[in-house]
Amino acid sequence: MSSLPHHGPAQSEGDVNHSPRRASWQAEHLDSATRALLARDSAAFLHQSVSTPCLDVIVKAEGIWIEDLAGRRCMDFHGNNVHHVGYAHPDVVAAIKSQLDALSFAPRRFASQRAVELAETLGARFKSLTGSDAKLLFTTGGSDAVEVAIKLARAATGRFKTLSFWDAFHGAGFGASSVGGESLFRGGRIGPLLPGSEHVAPFGCYRCPYGHPVDADGRPRLEQCKLACASMVRYVLEREGDVAAVIAEPARAVPFIPPPGYWHAVREACDATGTLLIFDEIPTGLGKTGRFFAAEHDGAKPDIVVLGKALGGGVLPIAACIARAGLDVAGDYAFGHYTHEKNPVSAAAALATLQVIEREGLVEHAARLGAHALARLQEMKRRHPLIGDVRGRGLLLGIDLVTDRDAKSPAADAAERVLYAALSRGLSFKTTMGNVLTLTPPLITTREQMARALDILDGCLADAA
Ligand SMILES: Cc1ncc(COP(=O)(O)O)c(C=O)c1O
């Protein structure tokens, strides 16, 4: 079994709960009522990295905004990627209320109309991505849906191994942690995870794990690297010879965008070795990257897609494991036996969310607004030596901070300073790998709101320098 050395923060934020800068931000901003509730929260919940103890208390979430107990409002450019249609979208809330009155739960042995409608809608989306008919299962959370995908791949191939990326996050369950590649979720005293969970270095051109160079705009020099990252996937699949599935995010949430041709090469390697390709689109799906599925950018056809997070409209938890219909081969097992498998209320929330995304043209809007934001970030890069690279697709944007552009040394301390300064000025986002400012605004963000957010960032970067 692969083992992962401790290497500090990867895709998640690292151990930010205990940073001195966070403590001084709290000393400056929190009132006594907030402190009292934070103390009760800290006393009541098990402590764990990147959640409890908490930073602040939230009392309202609406549109792109969150509001704390002291009435301070922040644009939420993080939102755990649940808020594609904005928090508390009226159509989603109305659909939930009306479904609560009509039918609030469906025990598993009964079909429920909303769940069927949602399955058909997502199945049609999968067909337009892959050309194949789909069958699917719903789960309560993304981690569970990832585990359904792994079990299905095992059942369909008769193999048990998986190949996934170091530094990836796929959820907190044992199976999901096994295919994940972050020490935060799999290291230390947690002990052995699933056998056969093999890992490979991911694509990540600006910081290519294989040491290949990029041009001044962070683009790979394919004539030199010859897609070494994809060749390594093929190498491992061939050497192992019995891997059930490759599981990965089509665009890494850090973010890192795949080099051109990457997923085609991996798809070919999968086909050559009888391996399934599973795309985890839990944060990137439903339009985040400016296409309904992030995989569309690369033209690669997965066998299984996993969706979650924003599917419940930022209100209810629901995720989906969508597979090509030919993989419906395990009807005598119960590998996705979840209590809320056909919950009509969460299905109604998801249907309303999909309608909002389509009616409001949010996928196209994300593509346009993201391109505009990326151009502005590139302009900021020319002025701020702290910025080593900017990259993204749609509304998945990253600003890689460095102390030295040539050495590309990660500027984690500056990233933390920018984060807390931005929070004070009304913008919330996440830092990834310690030094990448990661912006994942809702798809309803307007041009004006984006301009305001990037103005805040611009000012904070100037101060941090
Ligand atoms: C890529 C990816 N996969 C899986 C998950 C797990 O989803 P959940 O938290 O709903 O279990 C996440 C959550 O952040 C994610 O980003």
Coordinates of C-alpha atoms and ligand atoms in Angstrom, one line a residue:
M1 CA 0.0 0.0 0.0
S2 CA 1.2 3.5 -0.8
S3 CA 2.2 5.7 2.2
L4 CA 2.3 9.4 2.2
P5 CA 5.0 11.4 4.0
H6 CA 3.9 14.4 5.9
H7 CA 4.5 17.3 3.6
G8 CA 2.4 20.2 5.0
P9 CA -0.8 21.6 3.5
A10 CA -1.8 20.2 0.1
Q11 CA -5.1 20.9 -1.6
S12 CA -6.8 21.8 1.7
E13 CA -5.8 24.7 3.7
G14 CA -3.5 23.1 6.2
D15 CA -3.7 23.6 9.9
V16 CA -5.1 27.1 9.8
N17 CA -7.1 26.7 13.1
H18 CA -4.1 27.5 15.2
S19 CA -2.3 30.2 13.2
P20 CA -1.1 33.2 15.2
R21 CA -2.4 35.5 12.5
R22 CA -5.8 34.0 12.8
A23 CA -5.7 34.6 16.5
S24 CA -4.8 38.3 16.0
W25 CA -7.5 38.7 13.4
Q26 CA -10.0 37.4 15.9
A27 CA -8.6 39.6 18.7
E28 CA -9.2 42.6 16.4
H29 CA -12.6 41.7 15.0
L30 CA -14.7 39.5 17.3
D31 CA -17.2 40.9 19.9
S32 CA -18.1 39.2 23.2
A33 CA -21.2 37.5 21.9
T34 CA -19.3 36.0 19.0
R35 CA -16.5 34.8 21.4
A36 CA -19.1 33.2 23.7
L37 CA -20.7 31.2 20.9
L38 CA -17.3 30.2 19.5
A39 CA -16.3 29.0 23.0
R40 CA -19.5 26.8 23.1
D41 CA -18.9 25.5 19.6
S42 CA -15.3 24.6 20.6
A43 CA -16.5 22.9 23.8
A44 CA -19.3 20.9 22.0
F45 CA -17.5 19.7 18.8
L46 CA -14.6 17.4 18.4
H47 CA -11.7 19.4 17.2
Q48 CA -10.3 18.8 13.8
S49 CA -8.1 20.6 11.4
V50 CA -9.7 23.1 9.0
S51 CA -13.0 23.3 10.9
T52 CA -13.3 23.3 14.7
P53 CA -12.3 25.6 16.5
C54 CA -14.0 28.0 14.1
L55 CA -12.9 31.5 12.9
D56 CA -16.2 33.4 13.3
V57 CA -19.9 33.0 13.7
I58 CA -22.2 33.1 10.7
V59 CA -25.9 34.3 11.0
K60 CA -26.9 34.9 7.4
A61 CA -26.0 33.6 3.9
E62 CA -27.7 35.2 0.9
G63 CA -26.6 35.4 -2.7
I64 CA -22.9 35.9 -2.7
W65 CA -22.9 37.3 0.8
I66 CA -22.3 35.9 4.3
E67 CA -22.9 37.9 7.4
D68 CA -21.4 37.3 10.8
L69 CA -22.9 37.9 14.3
A70 CA -21.5 41.4 14.5
G71 CA -23.2 42.3 11.2
R72 CA -20.0 42.3 9.1
R73 CA -20.8 41.3 5.5
C74 CA -18.3 39.4 3.3
M75 CA -18.4 38.4 -0.4
D76 CA -18.0 34.6 -0.2
F77 CA -15.5 33.6 -2.9
H78 CA -15.1 30.2 -1.2
G79 CA -18.5 28.8 -0.2
N80 CA -17.1 25.2 -0.2
N81 CA -18.2 25.3 -3.8
V82 CA -21.9 24.7 -2.8
H83 CA -23.2 28.2 -3.7
H84 CA -23.2 28.1 -7.6
V85 CA -26.7 29.7 -7.6
G86 CA -26.0 31.8 -4.6
Y87 CA -27.0 31.2 -1.0
A88 CA -30.8 30.8 -0.4
H89 CA -31.8 31.2 -4.0
P90 CA -35.6 31.9 -3.8
D91 CA -36.5 29.2 -6.4
V92 CA -34.5 26.6 -4.5
V93 CA -36.0 27.6 -1.2
A94 CA -39.5 27.6 -2.7
A95 CA -39.0 24.2 -4.3
I96 CA -37.9 22.8 -0.9
K97 CA -40.9 24.3 0.9
S98 CA -43.4 23.1 -1.6
Q99 CA -41.9 19.6 -1.6
L100 CA -41.9 19.5 2.2
D101 CA -45.7 20.0 2.0
A102 CA -46.2 17.4 -0.7
L103 CA -43.9 14.5 0.3
S104 CA -41.1 15.0 2.8
F105 CA -39.4 11.5 2.6
A106 CA -39.4 8.4 0.5
P107 CA -38.4 5.1 2.1
R108 CA -36.1 3.3 -0.2
R109 CA -38.5 0.6 -1.5
F110 CA -40.7 3.4 -3.0
A111 CA -40.0 5.3 -6.1
S112 CA -40.4 9.0 -5.8
Q113 CA -41.2 11.3 -8.7
R114 CA -38.7 14.0 -7.9
A115 CA -35.8 11.5 -7.5
V116 CA -36.7 9.9 -10.9
E117 CA -36.9 13.3 -12.6
L118 CA -33.5 14.3 -11.2
A119 CA -31.9 10.9 -12.3
E120 CA -33.3 11.4 -15.8
T121 CA -32.1 15.0 -16.0
L122 CA -28.5 14.2 -14.9
G123 CA -28.5 11.1 -17.0
A124 CA -29.3 13.2 -20.1
R125 CA -26.4 15.5 -19.1
F126 CA -24.0 12.5 -18.8
K127 CA -25.2 11.3 -22.2
S128 CA -24.3 14.7 -23.8
L129 CA -20.8 14.5 -22.3
T130 CA -20.1 10.9 -23.1
G131 CA -22.6 9.7 -25.8
S132 CA -23.6 6.9 -23.4
D133 CA -26.9 6.3 -21.6
A134 CA -26.5 6.6 -17.8
K135 CA -27.6 5.0 -14.6
L136 CA -26.9 6.5 -11.3
L137 CA -27.2 6.5 -7.5
F138 CA -27.7 9.4 -5.1
T139 CA -26.0 9.7 -1.8
T140 CA -26.1 12.3 1.0
G141 CA -22.5 13.5 0.5
G142 CA -19.7 13.6 -2.0
S143 CA -17.5 11.3 -0.1
D144 CA -20.2 8.6 -0.2
A145 CA -20.7 9.1 -3.9
V146 CA -17.0 8.6 -4.5
E147 CA -17.1 5.4 -2.6
V148 CA -20.1 4.2 -4.6
A149 CA -18.0 4.9 -7.7
I150 CA -15.1 2.9 -6.4
K151 CA -17.3 -0.1 -5.4
L152 CA -19.0 0.0 -8.8
A153 CA -15.6 0.1 -10.6
R154 CA -14.5 -2.9 -8.5
A155 CA -17.7 -4.8 -9.2
A156 CA -17.6 -4.1 -12.9
T157 CA -13.9 -4.9 -13.5
G158 CA -13.4 -7.7 -10.9
R159 CA -10.3 -5.7 -9.9
F160 CA -9.7 -3.8 -6.6
K161 CA -6.9 -1.3 -7.3
T162 CA -7.3 2.4 -8.0
L163 CA -4.9 5.0 -9.3
S164 CA -5.3 8.6 -8.1
F165 CA -3.3 11.7 -7.6
W166 CA -1.1 12.7 -4.7
D167 CA -2.4 15.9 -3.2
A168 CA -6.0 15.2 -4.3
F169 CA -9.0 15.4 -2.0
H170 CA -12.0 13.1 -2.6
G171 CA -13.8 13.1 0.7
A172 CA -13.3 12.1 4.3
G173 CA -14.6 8.5 4.3
F174 CA -12.2 5.6 4.5
G175 CA -12.4 4.8 0.8
A176 CA -12.4 8.4 -0.3
S177 CA -9.4 9.1 2.0
S178 CA -7.6 6.2 0.5
V179 CA -7.9 7.5 -3.0
G180 CA -7.2 11.0 -1.7
G181 CA -3.6 12.1 -1.5
E182 CA -3.4 14.6 1.4
S183 CA -1.7 13.7 4.6
L184 CA -4.3 15.7 6.5
F185 CA -6.9 13.1 5.7
R186 CA -4.9 9.9 5.6
G187 CA -1.7 10.3 7.6
G188 CA -0.7 9.9 11.2
R189 CA -2.8 7.8 13.6
I190 CA -5.6 7.1 11.2
G191 CA -3.9 3.8 10.3
P192 CA -4.1 1.6 7.2
L193 CA -6.4 2.6 4.5
L194 CA -7.8 0.6 1.5
P195 CA -5.2 -1.8 0.0
G196 CA -4.5 -1.2 -3.7
S197 CA -4.9 2.6 -3.5
E198 CA -2.0 3.6 -5.8
H199 CA -1.0 7.2 -6.4
V200 CA 0.8 9.1 -9.0
A201 CA 2.1 12.7 -9.2
P202 CA -0.6 14.8 -10.8
F203 CA -0.4 17.4 -13.6
G204 CA 0.5 20.8 -12.3
C205 CA 2.4 22.6 -15.0
Y206 CA 3.6 25.7 -13.1
R207 CA 5.0 23.4 -10.4
C208 CA 5.5 20.3 -12.6
P209 CA 6.4 17.4 -10.3
Y210 CA 8.6 16.0 -13.1
G211 CA 10.6 19.3 -13.2
H212 CA 9.6 20.3 -16.7
P213 CA 9.6 24.1 -17.5
V214 CA 6.7 26.3 -18.4
D215 CA 6.7 29.5 -20.5
A216 CA 6.4 33.0 -19.0
D217 CA 2.6 32.6 -18.9
G218 CA 2.8 29.3 -17.0
R219 CA 1.9 27.2 -20.1
P220 CA 3.6 23.9 -20.5
R221 CA 6.3 23.4 -23.1
L222 CA 4.8 20.2 -24.5
E223 CA 7.6 19.7 -27.0
Q224 CA 10.0 19.3 -24.0
C225 CA 7.8 17.6 -21.4
K226 CA 6.0 15.3 -23.9
L227 CA 3.2 15.0 -21.3
A228 CA 5.4 13.1 -18.8
C229 CA 2.6 13.3 -16.3
A230 CA 0.2 11.4 -18.6
S231 CA 3.0 8.9 -19.6
M232 CA 3.5 8.1 -15.9
V233 CA -0.2 7.2 -15.5
R234 CA 0.1 4.8 -18.5
Y235 CA 3.4 3.4 -17.0
V236 CA 1.7 2.6 -13.7
L237 CA -1.4 1.2 -15.3
E238 CA 0.7 -1.1 -17.5
R239 CA 3.0 -2.2 -14.7
E240 CA 0.2 -2.9 -12.3
G241 CA -1.9 -4.5 -15.0
D242 CA -5.0 -4.8 -12.9
V243 CA -6.2 -1.4 -11.8
A244 CA -9.9 -1.1 -11.7
A245 CA -10.1 2.7 -12.1
V246 CA -8.3 6.0 -12.4
I247 CA -10.1 8.5 -10.2
A248 CA -9.3 12.2 -10.4
E249 CA -10.6 15.7 -10.7
P250 CA -10.6 16.8 -14.4
A251 CA -9.3 20.2 -13.3
R252 CA -7.6 20.1 -9.9
A253 CA -9.3 22.4 -7.4
V254 CA -5.9 24.0 -6.3
P255 CA -6.5 25.0 -9.2
F256 CA -4.3 23.4 -11.8
I257 CA -5.6 23.0 -15.3
P258 CA -4.6 19.9 -17.3
P259 CA -2.1 20.4 -20.1
P260 CA -3.7 20.0 -23.6
G261 CA -4.0 16.3 -24.5
Y262 CA -3.6 15.1 -20.9
W263 CA -7.0 13.4 -20.5
H264 CA -7.0 12.0 -24.0
A265 CA -3.7 10.3 -23.2
V266 CA -5.0 9.0 -19.9
R267 CA -8.2 7.8 -21.6
E268 CA -6.2 5.9 -24.1
A269 CA -4.1 4.4 -21.4
C270 CA -7.2 3.3 -19.5
D271 CA -8.7 1.7 -22.7
A272 CA -5.4 -0.1 -23.3
T273 CA -5.4 -1.6 -19.8
G274 CA -9.1 -2.2 -19.2
T275 CA -9.2 0.5 -16.6
L276 CA -12.3 2.7 -15.9
L277 CA -12.0 6.5 -15.8
I278 CA -13.8 8.2 -12.9
F279 CA -14.1 12.0 -12.9
D280 CA -14.7 13.6 -9.5
E281 CA -16.6 16.7 -10.5
I282 CA -17.9 17.4 -7.0
P283 CA -16.5 21.0 -6.9
T284 CA -16.0 21.6 -10.6
G285 CA -19.2 20.3 -12.0
L286 CA -22.5 22.1 -12.7
G287 CA -20.9 25.0 -14.6
K288 CA -18.1 26.1 -12.2
T289 CA -15.4 26.1 -14.9
G290 CA -17.6 27.6 -17.6
R291 CA -18.8 24.3 -19.0
F292 CA -21.5 22.1 -17.3
F293 CA -18.9 19.4 -16.7
A294 CA -15.2 20.5 -16.4
A295 CA -14.4 17.4 -18.5
E296 CA -16.0 19.1 -21.5
H297 CA -13.0 21.4 -21.8
D298 CA -10.7 18.4 -22.6
G299 CA -13.1 16.3 -24.7
A300 CA -12.4 13.2 -22.6
K301 CA -15.2 10.8 -21.9
P302 CA -15.3 9.3 -18.4
D303 CA -17.0 6.1 -17.5
I304 CA -18.3 7.5 -14.2
V305 CA -18.8 11.1 -13.1
V306 CA -19.4 12.1 -9.4
L307 CA -21.3 15.3 -8.6
G308 CA -22.2 16.8 -5.3
K309 CA -21.8 20.1 -3.3
A310 CA -23.8 22.7 -5.4
L311 CA -26.2 20.0 -6.6
G312 CA -28.3 20.7 -3.5
G313 CA -28.5 24.4 -4.3
G314 CA -26.3 25.3 -1.3
V315 CA -29.1 24.3 1.0
L316 CA -29.4 20.5 1.2
P317 CA -26.8 17.7 1.0
I318 CA -27.0 15.5 -2.1
A319 CA -24.5 13.9 -4.4
A320 CA -24.6 11.6 -7.4
C321 CA -22.5 8.8 -8.9
I322 CA -23.4 8.7 -12.6
A323 CA -22.2 5.8 -14.6
R324 CA -22.5 4.6 -18.2
A325 CA -25.4 2.3 -18.3
G326 CA -23.2 -0.7 -19.3
L327 CA -21.8 -0.6 -15.7
D328 CA -25.1 -1.6 -14.2
V329 CA -23.7 -5.0 -13.4
A330 CA -24.0 -5.3 -9.6
G331 CA -27.7 -5.5 -9.0
D332 CA -27.3 -8.3 -6.5
Y333 CA -25.2 -6.1 -4.2
A334 CA -26.3 -3.1 -2.1
F335 CA -23.3 -0.9 -2.6
G336 CA -25.1 2.5 -2.4
H337 CA -27.7 1.6 0.3
Y338 CA -28.2 5.1 1.8
T339 CA -31.1 6.2 3.9
H340 CA -31.6 9.3 1.9
E341 CA -31.0 7.7 -1.5
K342 CA -34.3 8.9 -3.0
N343 CA -35.1 11.8 -0.7
P344 CA -37.7 13.9 -2.6
V345 CA -36.8 17.1 -0.8
S346 CA -33.1 17.1 -1.7
A347 CA -34.1 15.9 -5.2
A348 CA -36.5 18.9 -5.5
A349 CA -33.7 21.2 -4.4
A350 CA -31.4 19.7 -7.0
L351 CA -34.0 20.0 -9.8
A352 CA -34.6 23.6 -8.9
T353 CA -30.8 24.3 -8.9
L354 CA -30.4 22.8 -12.4
Q355 CA -33.3 24.9 -13.6
V356 CA -31.8 28.1 -12.2
I357 CA -28.4 27.3 -13.8
E358 CA -30.0 26.7 -17.2
R359 CA -32.6 29.6 -17.1
E360 CA -30.1 32.2 -15.9
G361 CA -27.4 31.1 -18.3
L362 CA -25.0 30.6 -15.4
V363 CA -22.6 28.3 -17.2
E364 CA -22.0 30.8 -20.0
H365 CA -21.9 33.6 -17.5
A366 CA -19.2 31.7 -15.5
A367 CA -17.1 31.3 -18.7
R368 CA -17.4 35.0 -19.6
L369 CA -16.8 36.4 -16.1
G370 CA -14.0 33.9 -15.4
A371 CA -12.2 35.0 -18.6
H372 CA -12.6 38.6 -17.6
A373 CA -11.3 37.9 -14.1
L374 CA -8.4 35.9 -15.4
A375 CA -7.3 38.8 -17.7
R376 CA -7.5 41.2 -14.7
L377 CA -5.4 38.8 -12.6
Q378 CA -2.8 38.6 -15.4
E379 CA -2.6 42.4 -15.4
M380 CA -2.2 42.2 -11.6
K381 CA 0.6 39.7 -12.0
R382 CA 2.5 42.3 -14.1
R383 CA 2.4 44.7 -11.2
H384 CA 2.8 42.4 -8.1
P385 CA 6.1 40.5 -7.9
L386 CA 4.4 38.4 -5.2
I387 CA 2.3 36.7 -7.9
G388 CA 4.2 33.9 -9.6
D389 CA 1.3 32.5 -11.6
V390 CA -2.4 33.0 -12.2
R391 CA -4.5 30.3 -13.7
G392 CA -8.0 29.0 -13.8
R393 CA -11.1 28.1 -15.8
G394 CA -14.4 29.8 -15.5
L395 CA -14.9 30.7 -11.8
L396 CA -12.2 28.4 -10.5
L397 CA -9.3 30.8 -10.2
G398 CA -5.9 30.6 -8.5
I399 CA -3.2 33.1 -7.7
D400 CA 0.1 31.4 -6.8
L401 CA 2.1 33.6 -4.5
V402 CA 5.9 33.3 -4.5
T403 CA 8.8 34.9 -2.6
D404 CA 10.9 34.7 -5.7
R405 CA 9.6 34.2 -9.3
D406 CA 12.7 32.3 -10.5
A407 CA 12.8 29.9 -7.6
K408 CA 9.0 29.8 -7.4
S409 CA 9.3 29.5 -3.6
P410 CA 5.8 29.4 -2.1
A411 CA 4.9 32.6 -0.2
A412 CA 2.7 31.0 2.4
D413 CA 3.1 33.7 4.9
A414 CA 2.2 36.4 2.4
A415 CA -0.8 34.3 1.4
E416 CA -2.0 34.3 5.0
R417 CA -1.5 38.0 5.3
V418 CA -3.6 38.6 2.2
L419 CA -6.3 36.2 3.3
Y420 CA -6.8 37.9 6.7
A421 CA -6.5 41.4 5.2
A422 CA -9.1 40.5 2.6
L423 CA -11.5 39.1 5.2
S424 CA -11.2 42.4 7.1
R425 CA -12.2 44.2 3.9
G426 CA -15.1 42.1 3.1
L427 CA -13.8 39.2 0.9
S428 CA -13.6 35.6 1.9
F429 CA -11.7 32.9 -0.1
K430 CA -9.5 29.9 0.6
T431 CA -5.7 29.4 0.4
T432 CA -4.7 26.1 -1.1
M433 CA -1.3 24.3 -0.7
G434 CA -0.5 27.1 1.7
N435 CA 0.3 29.8 -0.9
V436 CA -2.4 29.6 -3.7
L437 CA -5.2 32.2 -3.2
T438 CA -8.1 30.2 -4.6
L439 CA -11.2 32.0 -5.7
T440 CA -14.4 30.1 -6.3
P441 CA -17.2 32.7 -6.4
P442 CA -20.8 31.8 -7.0
L443 CA -21.9 31.6 -10.7
I444 CA -24.3 34.5 -10.0
T445 CA -21.5 36.9 -9.2
T446 CA -21.9 40.1 -11.2
R447 CA -19.1 42.0 -13.1
E448 CA -19.4 44.8 -10.5
Q449 CA -19.0 42.3 -7.6
M450 CA -16.0 40.7 -9.3
A451 CA -14.4 44.1 -9.9
R452 CA -14.9 44.9 -6.2
A453 CA -13.5 41.6 -5.0
L454 CA -10.4 42.0 -7.3
D455 CA -9.9 45.6 -6.1
I456 CA -9.8 44.3 -2.5
L457 CA -7.3 41.6 -3.5
D458 CA -5.2 44.1 -5.4
G459 CA -5.0 46.4 -2.3
C460 CA -4.2 43.5 0.0
L461 CA -1.5 42.2 -2.3
A462 CA 0.1 45.7 -2.4
D463 CA 0.0 45.8 1.4
A464 CA 1.4 42.3 1.8
A465 CA 4.4 43.2 -0.4
Ligands
LIG1 C1 -12.9 17.0 -5.2 C2 -13.8 16.6 -4.0 N1 -14.3 15.4 -3.9 C3 -15.0 15.0 -2.8 C4 -15.4 15.9 -1.9 C5 -16.2 15.4 -0.7 O1 -17.5 15.9 -0.7 P1 -18.3 15.9 0.7 O2 -17.7 16.9 1.6 O3 -19.7 16.3 0.3 O4 -18.2 14.5 1.2 C6 -14.9 17.2 -1.9 C7 -15.2 18.2 -0.9 O5 -14.6 19.2 -0.7 C8 -14.1 17.6 -3.0 O6 -13.6 18.8 -3.2

